[in-house]
Amino acid sequence: MKVIYEKLLQNDHYKFRFTDDYDRHTNRFFNRIVEVDELPREGLVTPANVAIYLEHLDKLGLAAVLQYQNAEPIVSAVAQTGSRTFARYQLTAFGHEFMKAVRPLV
């Protein structure tokens, strides 16, 4: 948490863009492919777990992955085959206040 918090303090947000394939028969998206992930991984014990870390921080209301632009449909021929989502990682207002309360002042 501390490392991600410090990274989000250095930069207000980090962009995160991904695509998902779409199955129109089941009306489900699947097969996520990350195109852009600007969150620096330096200093993280297990950088491969960033998605898990952020999911936990989101559930606690401390950080969020927020969509900042409408998703773009990916169309092949005449049908939608996927979607491109534009999001960003950022601390919530509660996350800022929480970290100020628990983080020792240096």
Short mmCIF file of the N, C-alpha and C atoms (twelve columns), coordinates in Angstrom:
data_MODEL
# 
_entry.id   MODEL 
# 
loop_
_atom_site.group_PDB 
_atom_site.id 
_atom_site.type_symbol 
_atom_site.label_atom_id 
_atom_site.label_alt_id 
_atom_site.label_comp_id 
_atom_site.label_asym_id 
_atom_site.label_seq_id 
_atom_site.Cartn_x 
_atom_site.Cartn_y 
_atom_site.Cartn_z 
_atom_site.pdbx_PDB_model_num 
ATOM 1   N N  . MET A 1   0.835   -1.200  0.000   1 
ATOM 2   C CA . MET A 1   0.000   0.000   0.000   1 
ATOM 3   C C  . MET A 1   0.870   1.250   0.000   1 
ATOM 4   N N  . LYS A 2   1.891   1.264   0.841   1 
ATOM 5   C CA . LYS A 2   2.737   2.442   0.955   1 
ATOM 6   C C  . LYS A 2   3.389   2.783   -0.383  1 
ATOM 7   N N  . VAL A 3   3.911   1.781   -1.077  1 
ATOM 8   C CA . VAL A 3   4.588   2.035   -2.352  1 
ATOM 9   C C  . VAL A 3   3.603   2.571   -3.386  1 
ATOM 10  N N  . ILE A 4   2.440   1.954   -3.485  1 
ATOM 11  C CA . ILE A 4   1.440   2.426   -4.450  1 
ATOM 12  C C  . ILE A 4   0.967   3.825   -4.068  1 
ATOM 13  N N  . TYR A 5   0.753   4.062   -2.778  1 
ATOM 14  C CA . TYR A 5   0.351   5.391   -2.314  1 
ATOM 15  C C  . TYR A 5   1.381   6.441   -2.730  1 
ATOM 16  N N  . GLU A 6   2.662   6.149   -2.487  1 
ATOM 17  C CA . GLU A 6   3.709   7.115   -2.832  1 
ATOM 18  C C  . GLU A 6   3.770   7.362   -4.338  1 
ATOM 19  N N  . LYS A 7   3.545   6.329   -5.126  1 
ATOM 20  C CA . LYS A 7   3.541   6.507   -6.582  1 
ATOM 21  C C  . LYS A 7   2.358   7.376   -7.013  1 
ATOM 22  N N  . LEU A 8   1.203   7.178   -6.383  1 
ATOM 23  C CA . LEU A 8   0.031   7.972   -6.739  1 
ATOM 24  C C  . LEU A 8   0.149   9.402   -6.226  1 
ATOM 25  N N  . LEU A 9   0.950   9.628   -5.191  1 
ATOM 26  C CA . LEU A 9   1.200   10.995  -4.751  1 
ATOM 27  C C  . LEU A 9   2.126   11.724  -5.724  1 
ATOM 28  N N  . GLN A 10  3.076   10.993  -6.296  1 
ATOM 29  C CA . GLN A 10  4.011   11.583  -7.257  1 
ATOM 30  C C  . GLN A 10  3.284   12.038  -8.517  1 
ATOM 31  N N  . ASN A 11  2.275   11.277  -8.898  1 
ATOM 32  C CA . ASN A 11  1.512   11.571  -10.103 1 
ATOM 33  C C  . ASN A 11  0.050   11.364  -9.729  1 
ATOM 34  N N  . ASP A 12  -0.805  12.320  -10.042 1 
ATOM 35  C CA . ASP A 12  -2.212  12.258  -9.661  1 
ATOM 36  C C  . ASP A 12  -2.895  10.969  -10.096 1 
ATOM 37  N N  . HIS A 13  -2.510  10.460  -11.238 1 
ATOM 38  C CA . HIS A 13  -3.105  9.219   -11.742 1 
ATOM 39  C C  . HIS A 13  -2.169  8.584   -12.769 1 
ATOM 40  N N  . TYR A 14  -2.412  7.319   -13.042 1 
ATOM 41  C CA . TYR A 14  -1.675  6.591   -14.076 1 
ATOM 42  C C  . TYR A 14  -2.684  5.947   -15.011 1 
ATOM 43  N N  . LYS A 15  -2.464  6.094   -16.299 1 
ATOM 44  C CA . LYS A 15  -3.409  5.545   -17.283 1 
ATOM 45  C C  . LYS A 15  -3.305  4.032   -17.376 1 
ATOM 46  N N  . PHE A 16  -4.454  3.451   -17.716 1 
ATOM 47  C CA . PHE A 16  -4.601  2.004   -17.834 1 
ATOM 48  C C  . PHE A 16  -5.596  1.769   -18.963 1 
ATOM 49  N N  . ARG A 17  -5.150  1.155   -20.059 1 
ATOM 50  C CA . ARG A 17  -6.032  0.909   -21.209 1 
ATOM 51  C C  . ARG A 17  -5.966  -0.565  -21.567 1 
ATOM 52  N N  . PHE A 18  -7.129  -1.138  -21.844 1 
ATOM 53  C CA . PHE A 18  -7.175  -2.566  -22.164 1 
ATOM 54  C C  . PHE A 18  -8.300  -2.866  -23.139 1 
ATOM 55  N N  . THR A 19  -8.187  -4.017  -23.794 1 
ATOM 56  C CA . THR A 19  -9.253  -4.496  -24.665 1 
ATOM 57  C C  . THR A 19  -9.799  -5.802  -24.105 1 
ATOM 58  N N  . ASP A 20  -11.044 -6.050  -24.410 1 
ATOM 59  C CA . ASP A 20  -11.703 -7.315  -24.090 1 
ATOM 60  C C  . ASP A 20  -12.381 -7.817  -25.355 1 
ATOM 61  N N  . ASP A 21  -12.321 -9.114  -25.585 1 
ATOM 62  C CA . ASP A 21  -13.103 -9.714  -26.658 1 
ATOM 63  C C  . ASP A 21  -14.550 -9.811  -26.189 1 
ATOM 64  N N  . TYR A 22  -15.477 -9.854  -27.150 1 
ATOM 65  C CA . TYR A 22  -16.907 -9.909  -26.826 1 
ATOM 66  C C  . TYR A 22  -17.544 -11.094 -27.520 1 
ATOM 67  N N  . ASP A 23  -18.291 -11.872 -26.747 1 
ATOM 68  C CA . ASP A 23  -19.058 -12.994 -27.295 1 
ATOM 69  C C  . ASP A 23  -20.529 -12.586 -27.294 1 
ATOM 70  N N  . ARG A 24  -21.076 -12.298 -28.467 1 
ATOM 71  C CA . ARG A 24  -22.455 -11.803 -28.528 1 
ATOM 72  C C  . ARG A 24  -23.483 -12.870 -28.172 1 
ATOM 73  N N  . HIS A 25  -23.115 -14.145 -28.272 1 
ATOM 74  C CA . HIS A 25  -24.060 -15.216 -27.936 1 
ATOM 75  C C  . HIS A 25  -24.271 -15.322 -26.428 1 
ATOM 76  N N  . THR A 26  -23.226 -15.095 -25.664 1 
ATOM 77  C CA . THR A 26  -23.341 -15.140 -24.200 1 
ATOM 78  C C  . THR A 26  -23.427 -13.746 -23.588 1 
ATOM 79  N N  . ASN A 27  -23.227 -12.707 -24.432 1 
ATOM 80  C CA . ASN A 27  -23.243 -11.317 -23.995 1 
ATOM 81  C C  . ASN A 27  -22.198 -11.065 -22.905 1 
ATOM 82  N N  . ARG A 28  -21.000 -11.651 -23.090 1 
ATOM 83  C CA . ARG A 28  -19.930 -11.521 -22.095 1 
ATOM 84  C C  . ARG A 28  -18.629 -11.066 -22.753 1 
ATOM 85  N N  . PHE A 29  -17.880 -10.308 -21.948 1 
ATOM 86  C CA . PHE A 29  -16.540 -9.898  -22.356 1 
ATOM 87  C C  . PHE A 29  -15.533 -10.846 -21.711 1 
ATOM 88  N N  . PHE A 30  -14.441 -11.126 -22.414 1 
ATOM 89  C CA . PHE A 30  -13.427 -12.061 -21.911 1 
ATOM 90  C C  . PHE A 30  -12.088 -11.751 -22.576 1 
ATOM 91  N N  . ASN A 31  -11.048 -12.447 -22.163 1 
ATOM 92  C CA . ASN A 31  -9.730  -12.363 -22.790 1 
ATOM 93  C C  . ASN A 31  -9.157  -10.942 -22.747 1 
ATOM 94  N N  . ARG A 32  -9.040  -10.383 -21.544 1 
ATOM 95  C CA . ARG A 32  -8.513  -9.025  -21.386 1 
ATOM 96  C C  . ARG A 32  -7.040  -8.961  -21.803 1 
ATOM 97  N N  . ILE A 33  -6.733  -7.945  -22.602 1 
ATOM 98  C CA . ILE A 33  -5.360  -7.680  -23.022 1 
ATOM 99  C C  . ILE A 33  -5.036  -6.235  -22.649 1 
ATOM 100 N N  . VAL A 34  -4.040  -6.055  -21.794 1 
ATOM 101 C CA . VAL A 34  -3.637  -4.721  -21.358 1 
ATOM 102 C C  . VAL A 34  -2.754  -4.106  -22.437 1 
ATOM 103 N N  . GLU A 35  -3.138  -2.917  -22.889 1 
ATOM 104 C CA . GLU A 35  -2.373  -2.188  -23.907 1 
ATOM 105 C C  . GLU A 35  -1.445  -1.150  -23.275 1 
ATOM 106 N N  . VAL A 36  -1.933  -0.468  -22.255 1 
ATOM 107 C CA . VAL A 36  -1.154  0.563   -21.564 1 
ATOM 108 C C  . VAL A 36  -1.383  0.404   -20.069 1 
ATOM 109 N N  . ASP A 37  -0.295  0.401   -19.314 1 
ATOM 110 C CA . ASP A 37  -0.371  0.376   -17.850 1 
ATOM 111 C C  . ASP A 37  0.800   1.200   -17.348 1 
ATOM 112 N N  . GLU A 38  0.538   2.462   -16.998 1 
ATOM 113 C CA . GLU A 38  1.595   3.402   -16.653 1 
ATOM 114 C C  . GLU A 38  2.047   3.327   -15.193 1 
ATOM 115 N N  . LEU A 39  1.370   2.557   -14.352 1 
ATOM 116 C CA . LEU A 39  1.758   2.498   -12.938 1 
ATOM 117 C C  . LEU A 39  3.139   1.871   -12.807 1 
ATOM 118 N N  . PRO A 40  4.125   2.613   -12.269 1 
ATOM 119 C CA . PRO A 40  5.471   2.056   -12.117 1 
ATOM 120 C C  . PRO A 40  5.469   0.858   -11.165 1 
ATOM 121 N N  . ARG A 41  6.276   -0.137  -11.492 1 
ATOM 122 C CA . ARG A 41  6.343   -1.353  -10.673 1 
ATOM 123 C C  . ARG A 41  7.547   -1.364  -9.730  1 
ATOM 124 N N  . GLU A 42  8.473   -0.410  -9.882  1 
ATOM 125 C CA . GLU A 42  9.658   -0.387  -9.031  1 
ATOM 126 C C  . GLU A 42  9.242   -0.262  -7.568  1 
ATOM 127 N N  . GLY A 43  9.892   -1.021  -6.715  1 
ATOM 128 C CA . GLY A 43  9.630   -0.959  -5.280  1 
ATOM 129 C C  . GLY A 43  8.553   -1.916  -4.808  1 
ATOM 130 N N  . LEU A 44  7.798   -2.512  -5.723  1 
ATOM 131 C CA . LEU A 44  6.776   -3.475  -5.321  1 
ATOM 132 C C  . LEU A 44  7.429   -4.838  -5.108  1 
ATOM 133 N N  . VAL A 45  7.048   -5.521  -4.044  1 
ATOM 134 C CA . VAL A 45  7.623   -6.831  -3.746  1 
ATOM 135 C C  . VAL A 45  7.258   -7.823  -4.846  1 
ATOM 136 N N  . THR A 46  6.003   -7.818  -5.269  1 
ATOM 137 C CA . THR A 46  5.542   -8.724  -6.317  1 
ATOM 138 C C  . THR A 46  4.807   -7.902  -7.379  1 
ATOM 139 N N  . PRO A 47  5.544   -7.342  -8.332  1 
ATOM 140 C CA . PRO A 47  4.920   -6.483  -9.345  1 
ATOM 141 C C  . PRO A 47  3.818   -7.165  -10.144 1 
ATOM 142 N N  . ALA A 48  3.886   -8.462  -10.306 1 
ATOM 143 C CA . ALA A 48  2.861   -9.179  -11.074 1 
ATOM 144 C C  . ALA A 48  1.499   -9.139  -10.380 1 
ATOM 145 N N  . ASN A 49  1.473   -8.769  -9.103  1 
ATOM 146 C CA . ASN A 49  0.216   -8.757  -8.338  1 
ATOM 147 C C  . ASN A 49  -0.455  -7.387  -8.279  1 
ATOM 148 N N  . VAL A 50  -0.046  -6.448  -9.131  1 
ATOM 149 C CA . VAL A 50  -0.624  -5.107  -9.087  1 
ATOM 150 C C  . VAL A 50  -2.148  -5.151  -9.185  1 
ATOM 151 N N  . ALA A 51  -2.686  -5.964  -10.059 1 
ATOM 152 C CA . ALA A 51  -4.154  -6.039  -10.204 1 
ATOM 153 C C  . ALA A 51  -4.810  -6.471  -8.892  1 
ATOM 154 N N  . ILE A 52  -4.204  -7.425  -8.206  1 
ATOM 155 C CA . ILE A 52  -4.752  -7.893  -6.918  1 
ATOM 156 C C  . ILE A 52  -4.644  -6.786  -5.873  1 
ATOM 157 N N  . TYR A 53  -3.481  -6.107  -5.813  1 
ATOM 158 C CA . TYR A 53  -3.309  -5.018  -4.846  1 
ATOM 159 C C  . TYR A 53  -4.369  -3.946  -5.059  1 
ATOM 160 N N  . LEU A 54  -4.551  -3.531  -6.311  1 
ATOM 161 C CA . LEU A 54  -5.516  -2.468  -6.591  1 
ATOM 162 C C  . LEU A 54  -6.951  -2.913  -6.354  1 
ATOM 163 N N  . GLU A 55  -7.241  -4.169  -6.612  1 
ATOM 164 C CA . GLU A 55  -8.588  -4.669  -6.321  1 
ATOM 165 C C  . GLU A 55  -8.882  -4.579  -4.823  1 
ATOM 166 N N  . HIS A 56  -7.897  -4.948  -4.003  1 
ATOM 167 C CA . HIS A 56  -8.085  -4.853  -2.550  1 
ATOM 168 C C  . HIS A 56  -8.204  -3.397  -2.102  1 
ATOM 169 N N  . LEU A 57  -7.363  -2.525  -2.632  1 
ATOM 170 C CA . LEU A 57  -7.443  -1.105  -2.276  1 
ATOM 171 C C  . LEU A 57  -8.775  -0.505  -2.712  1 
ATOM 172 N N  . ASP A 58  -9.285  -0.952  -3.862  1 
ATOM 173 C CA . ASP A 58  -10.584 -0.483  -4.343  1 
ATOM 174 C C  . ASP A 58  -11.702 -0.941  -3.401  1 
ATOM 175 N N  . LYS A 59  -11.667 -2.186  -2.992  1 
ATOM 176 C CA . LYS A 59  -12.711 -2.702  -2.083  1 
ATOM 177 C C  . LYS A 59  -12.699 -1.986  -0.737  1 
ATOM 178 N N  . LEU A 60  -11.515 -1.509  -0.322  1 
ATOM 179 C CA . LEU A 60  -11.406 -0.742  0.922   1 
ATOM 180 C C  . LEU A 60  -11.768 0.729   0.730   1 
ATOM 181 N N  . GLY A 61  -11.959 1.132   -0.522  1 
ATOM 182 C CA . GLY A 61  -12.307 2.521   -0.807  1 
ATOM 183 C C  . GLY A 61  -11.108 3.453   -0.791  1 
ATOM 184 N N  . LEU A 62  -9.887  2.910   -0.849  1 
ATOM 185 C CA . LEU A 62  -8.676  3.731   -0.769  1 
ATOM 186 C C  . LEU A 62  -8.152  4.162   -2.134  1 
ATOM 187 N N  . ALA A 63  -8.321  3.329   -3.130  1 
ATOM 188 C CA . ALA A 63  -7.877  3.646   -4.487  1 
ATOM 189 C C  . ALA A 63  -8.927  3.102   -5.454  1 
ATOM 190 N N  . ALA A 64  -8.836  3.552   -6.685  1 
ATOM 191 C CA . ALA A 64  -9.842  3.118   -7.656  1 
ATOM 192 C C  . ALA A 64  -9.233  3.070   -9.055  1 
ATOM 193 N N  . VAL A 65  -9.823  2.248   -9.894  1 
ATOM 194 C CA . VAL A 65  -9.541  2.252   -11.319 1 
ATOM 195 C C  . VAL A 65  -10.800 2.838   -11.948 1 
ATOM 196 N N  . LEU A 66  -10.688 4.070   -12.419 1 
ATOM 197 C CA . LEU A 66  -11.848 4.799   -12.910 1 
ATOM 198 C C  . LEU A 66  -11.767 4.992   -14.413 1 
ATOM 199 N N  . GLN A 67  -12.878 4.764   -15.074 1 
ATOM 200 C CA . GLN A 67  -12.955 4.983   -16.510 1 
ATOM 201 C C  . GLN A 67  -13.057 6.485   -16.747 1 
ATOM 202 N N  . TYR A 68  -12.183 7.047   -17.607 1 
ATOM 203 C CA . TYR A 68  -12.183 8.492   -17.837 1 
ATOM 204 C C  . TYR A 68  -12.699 8.864   -19.224 1 
ATOM 205 N N  . GLN A 69  -13.006 7.871   -20.023 1 
ATOM 206 C CA . GLN A 69  -13.488 8.102   -21.386 1 
ATOM 207 C C  . GLN A 69  -14.403 6.932   -21.735 1 
ATOM 208 N N  . ASN A 70  -15.393 7.188   -22.575 1 
ATOM 209 C CA . ASN A 70  -16.277 6.099   -22.989 1 
ATOM 210 C C  . ASN A 70  -15.486 4.986   -23.652 1 
ATOM 211 N N  . ALA A 71  -15.867 3.762   -23.364 1 
ATOM 212 C CA . ALA A 71  -15.239 2.614   -24.016 1 
ATOM 213 C C  . ALA A 71  -15.552 2.664   -25.506 1 
ATOM 214 N N  . GLU A 72  -14.594 2.200   -26.306 1 
ATOM 215 C CA . GLU A 72  -14.782 2.151   -27.754 1 
ATOM 216 C C  . GLU A 72  -15.109 0.728   -28.170 1 
ATOM 217 N N  . PRO A 73  -16.173 0.540   -28.940 1 
ATOM 218 C CA . PRO A 73  -16.443 -0.801  -29.449 1 
ATOM 219 C C  . PRO A 73  -15.417 -1.173  -30.514 1 
ATOM 220 N N  . ILE A 74  -15.023 -2.406  -30.527 1 
ATOM 221 C CA . ILE A 74  -14.170 -2.934  -31.595 1 
ATOM 222 C C  . ILE A 74  -15.090 -3.715  -32.507 1 
ATOM 223 N N  . VAL A 75  -15.146 -3.302  -33.771 1 
ATOM 224 C CA . VAL A 75  -16.107 -3.875  -34.714 1 
ATOM 225 C C  . VAL A 75  -15.356 -4.560  -35.848 1 
ATOM 226 N N  . SER A 76  -15.795 -5.758  -36.165 1 
ATOM 227 C CA . SER A 76  -15.248 -6.502  -37.293 1 
ATOM 228 C C  . SER A 76  -16.415 -6.822  -38.220 1 
ATOM 229 N N  . ALA A 77  -16.315 -6.404  -39.457 1 
ATOM 230 C CA . ALA A 77  -17.401 -6.547  -40.437 1 
ATOM 231 C C  . ALA A 77  -18.593 -5.738  -39.944 1 
ATOM 232 N N  . VAL A 78  -19.641 -6.387  -39.453 1 
ATOM 233 C CA . VAL A 78  -20.845 -5.661  -39.031 1 
ATOM 234 C C  . VAL A 78  -21.193 -5.881  -37.560 1 
ATOM 235 N N  . ALA A 79  -20.387 -6.659  -36.855 1 
ATOM 236 C CA . ALA A 79  -20.721 -6.980  -35.466 1 
ATOM 237 C C  . ALA A 79  -19.610 -6.547  -34.509 1 
ATOM 238 N N  . GLN A 80  -19.998 -6.234  -33.291 1 
ATOM 239 C CA . GLN A 80  -19.015 -5.900  -32.269 1 
ATOM 240 C C  . GLN A 80  -18.293 -7.170  -31.831 1 
ATOM 241 N N  . THR A 81  -16.968 -7.103  -31.812 1 
ATOM 242 C CA . THR A 81  -16.166 -8.261  -31.412 1 
ATOM 243 C C  . THR A 81  -15.368 -7.993  -30.148 1 
ATOM 244 N N  . GLY A 82  -15.424 -6.753  -29.658 1 
ATOM 245 C CA . GLY A 82  -14.669 -6.432  -28.459 1 
ATOM 246 C C  . GLY A 82  -14.909 -5.010  -28.017 1 
ATOM 247 N N  . SER A 83  -14.102 -4.589  -27.036 1 
ATOM 248 C CA . SER A 83  -14.229 -3.255  -26.475 1 
ATOM 249 C C  . SER A 83  -12.861 -2.783  -25.995 1 
ATOM 250 N N  . ARG A 84  -12.593 -1.487  -26.146 1 
ATOM 251 C CA . ARG A 84  -11.364 -0.881  -25.627 1 
ATOM 252 C C  . ARG A 84  -11.784 0.070   -24.505 1 
ATOM 253 N N  . THR A 85  -11.219 -0.114  -23.320 1 
ATOM 254 C CA . THR A 85  -11.573 0.682   -22.151 1 
ATOM 255 C C  . THR A 85  -10.411 1.589   -21.761 1 
ATOM 256 N N  . PHE A 86  -10.734 2.829   -21.440 1 
ATOM 257 C CA . PHE A 86  -9.759  3.834   -21.032 1 
ATOM 258 C C  . PHE A 86  -9.994  4.154   -19.561 1 
ATOM 259 N N  . ALA A 87  -9.032  3.807   -18.730 1 
ATOM 260 C CA . ALA A 87  -9.193  3.998   -17.292 1 
ATOM 261 C C  . ALA A 87  -7.925  4.593   -16.704 1 
ATOM 262 N N  . ARG A 88  -7.976  4.900   -15.422 1 
ATOM 263 C CA . ARG A 88  -6.784  5.377   -14.715 1 
ATOM 264 C C  . ARG A 88  -6.844  4.930   -13.264 1 
ATOM 265 N N  . TYR A 89  -5.655  4.694   -12.713 1 
ATOM 266 C CA . TYR A 89  -5.526  4.396   -11.296 1 
ATOM 267 C C  . TYR A 89  -5.441  5.722   -10.554 1 
ATOM 268 N N  . GLN A 90  -6.140  5.831   -9.431  1 
ATOM 269 C CA . GLN A 90  -5.972  7.019   -8.605  1 
ATOM 270 C C  . GLN A 90  -6.436  6.738   -7.179  1 
ATOM 271 N N  . LEU A 91  -5.883  7.515   -6.244  1 
ATOM 272 C CA . LEU A 91  -6.337  7.427   -4.870  1 
ATOM 273 C C  . LEU A 91  -7.689  8.113   -4.759  1 
ATOM 274 N N  . THR A 92  -8.536  7.602   -3.898  1 
ATOM 275 C CA . THR A 92  -9.800  8.275   -3.617  1 
ATOM 276 C C  . THR A 92  -9.528  9.369   -2.585  1 
ATOM 277 N N  . ALA A 93  -10.491 10.255  -2.378  1 
ATOM 278 C CA . ALA A 93  -10.357 11.275  -1.335  1 
ATOM 279 C C  . ALA A 93  -10.181 10.597  0.024   1 
ATOM 280 N N  . PHE A 94  -10.938 9.530   0.250   1 
ATOM 281 C CA . PHE A 94  -10.801 8.774   1.498   1 
ATOM 282 C C  . PHE A 94  -9.404  8.172   1.604   1 
ATOM 283 N N  . GLY A 95  -8.858  7.671   0.494   1 
ATOM 284 C CA . GLY A 95  -7.511  7.107   0.486   1 
ATOM 285 C C  . GLY A 95  -6.465  8.126   0.894   1 
ATOM 286 N N  . HIS A 96  -6.588  9.359   0.401   1 
ATOM 287 C CA . HIS A 96  -5.664  10.420  0.798   1 
ATOM 288 C C  . HIS A 96  -5.755  10.683  2.299   1 
ATOM 289 N N  . GLU A 97  -6.979  10.821  2.793   1 
ATOM 290 C CA . GLU A 97  -7.169  11.117  4.220   1 
ATOM 291 C C  . GLU A 97  -6.705  9.960   5.094   1 
ATOM 292 N N  . PHE A 98  -6.987  8.742   4.685   1 
ATOM 293 C CA . PHE A 98  -6.564  7.560   5.438   1 
ATOM 294 C C  . PHE A 98  -5.035  7.518   5.545   1 
ATOM 295 N N  . MET A 99  -4.362  7.718   4.427   1 
ATOM 296 C CA . MET A 99  -2.899  7.645   4.440   1 
ATOM 297 C C  . MET A 99  -2.293  8.781   5.273   1 
ATOM 298 N N  . LYS A 100 -2.906  9.969   5.258   1 
ATOM 299 C CA . LYS A 100 -2.407  11.039  6.103   1 
ATOM 300 C C  . LYS A 100 -2.535  10.669  7.579   1 
ATOM 301 N N  . ALA A 101 -3.594  9.954   7.922   1 
ATOM 302 C CA . ALA A 101 -3.828  9.581   9.321   1 
ATOM 303 C C  . ALA A 101 -2.916  8.476   9.794   1 
ATOM 304 N N  . VAL A 102 -2.571  7.525   8.931   1 
ATOM 305 C CA . VAL A 102 -1.800  6.359   9.386   1 
ATOM 306 C C  . VAL A 102 -0.320  6.437   9.016   1 
ATOM 307 N N  . ARG A 103 0.043   7.289   8.109   1 
ATOM 308 C CA . ARG A 103 1.434   7.359   7.653   1 
ATOM 309 C C  . ARG A 103 2.231   8.257   8.594   1 
ATOM 310 N N  . PRO A 104 3.335   7.750   9.104   1 
ATOM 311 C CA . PRO A 104 4.156   8.600   9.982   1 
ATOM 312 C C  . PRO A 104 4.717   9.785   9.195   1 
ATOM 313 N N  . LEU A 105 4.708   10.937  9.808   1 
ATOM 314 C CA . LEU A 105 5.269   12.117  9.168   1 
ATOM 315 C C  . LEU A 105 6.788   12.040  9.226   1 
ATOM 316 N N  . VAL A 106 7.424   12.347  8.109   1 
ATOM 317 C CA . VAL A 106 8.885   12.278  8.047   1 
ATOM 318 C C  . VAL A 106 9.444   13.667  7.920   1 
# 
